[in-house]
Amino acid sequence: MTLIDYSTQDLAPLYDRLAASYDRLHHRWLRYAGGEAQAALEAAVRASATPDARLLDAGCGTGAFARRLISEGFAPSRITLLDPSDAMLGRCDDIPSHKVLGRLEAMPFEDATFDVLTCAWALETATNPALAISEMVRLLRPGGLLCLAFCAEQPPRGCADWIISQTLRLRGTGRFLRVHDITSLIRAQGQSNVVSVPLTGPVAMVVARLNG
C-alpha cells in the first residue's frame, strides 16, 4: 500500500512543555474546529460501551474525556489512560483509573485486551501513525470498537479554516492526515467495518468495528 510518509520526530517533549496550558489551547481548538469530531467520537462511545466494557483512551492528554465518562457513571476501573507525555499524564492524577506512560506505536498491553479504544487528537502526533493503528487494532477484542478523531487534510471552508490549519502547522504540535490513508490502514489490518463520519473543517472522525 502506497501512502504518504507521515513519520515525524518525537513530540512528547513538546507536550511535556505544553501540559500546563494544554486545556486552554485545546478548548480553543474544539470551539473553532474540532468540536464536531469530538462530539461524534464521544457519542459513538456512549452508544456502544456497555457497563462492563474495557476502554483504552490512547493519547489521553489531560484526561478530559475520561472525567466526563466517569461523571456519567462509567466505572473508573474499566478505563485505562495512556499517553507518551509524562507531564500530560500527570494532569490525570485525580482520575482513579489505571494510567500508563507509553507510545501509541508500542503500547504495553496484551492482544485483544480492550472492547473500546479511543484516540482523539493524538494519532497526528505519533512518530508513525501506521504503526500506531496496527497497535490499536491488535489491542481490540473481536467485535471491539475503534474511534479516532484527528486533524485532517480537508478543503478549507473559508479563511477561518485556513488560519487554524496554518497556526497548527507553525506550532508544530502535529500534522494533518488524509482520511483515505487512515481508513485504508485500518482495513489493511484485517476484517473490520470502517466508516468516516462526514464533518466540516480540517478534522475527521473515523469509526471501525472489528468483526467478531
Short mmCIF file of C-alpha atoms in Angstrom, two decimals, residues 22 25-42 68 120-121 124 148-152 157 160-161 164-165 168 176 199-205:
data_model
loop_
_atom_site.label_atom_id
_atom_site.label_comp_id
_atom_site.label_asym_id
_atom_site.label_seq_id
_atom_site.Cartn_x
_atom_site.Cartn_y
_atom_site.Cartn_z
CA TYR A 22 -2.97 22.46 27.12
CA LEU A 25 -5.41 25.70 23.99
CA HIS A 26 -7.44 22.57 23.35
CA HIS A 27 -10.69 24.24 24.37
CA ARG A 28 -9.99 26.86 21.72
CA TRP A 29 -9.33 24.13 19.14
CA LEU A 30 -12.60 22.37 19.97
CA ARG A 31 -14.52 25.62 19.83
CA TYR A 32 -13.31 26.67 16.40
CA ALA A 33 -12.51 23.39 14.63
CA GLY A 34 -12.58 20.07 16.47
CA GLY A 35 -15.78 20.19 18.49
CA GLU A 36 -17.93 18.37 15.92
CA ALA A 37 -15.46 15.49 15.64
CA GLN A 38 -15.06 15.27 19.41
CA ALA A 39 -18.83 15.15 19.90
CA ALA A 40 -19.16 12.42 17.26
CA LEU A 41 -16.44 10.33 18.91
CA GLU A 42 -17.99 10.64 22.35
CA ARG A 68 -16.80 13.07 31.51
CA ALA A 120 -8.63 11.75 19.98
CA TRP A 121 -6.15 14.35 18.69
CA GLU A 124 -1.42 13.02 14.24
CA LEU A 148 -10.40 8.13 16.05
CA ALA A 149 -10.59 11.92 15.87
CA PHE A 150 -7.70 13.72 14.20
CA CYS A 151 -6.57 16.76 12.23
CA ALA A 152 -7.26 16.01 8.58
CA ARG A 157 -14.43 26.14 4.25
CA ALA A 160 -11.02 30.62 9.40
CA ASP A 161 -10.17 27.05 8.44
CA ILE A 164 -6.48 27.37 12.01
CA SER A 165 -4.60 24.93 9.81
CA LEU A 168 -1.25 24.34 13.93
CA PHE A 176 -2.72 16.74 9.07
CA LEU A 199 -17.69 16.52 9.06
CA THR A 200 -16.73 20.04 8.09
CA GLY A 201 -13.42 21.76 8.67
CA PRO A 202 -9.86 20.40 8.95
CA VAL A 203 -10.86 17.41 11.09
CA ALA A 204 -12.01 13.81 10.74
CA MET A 205 -13.70 11.17 12.86
#
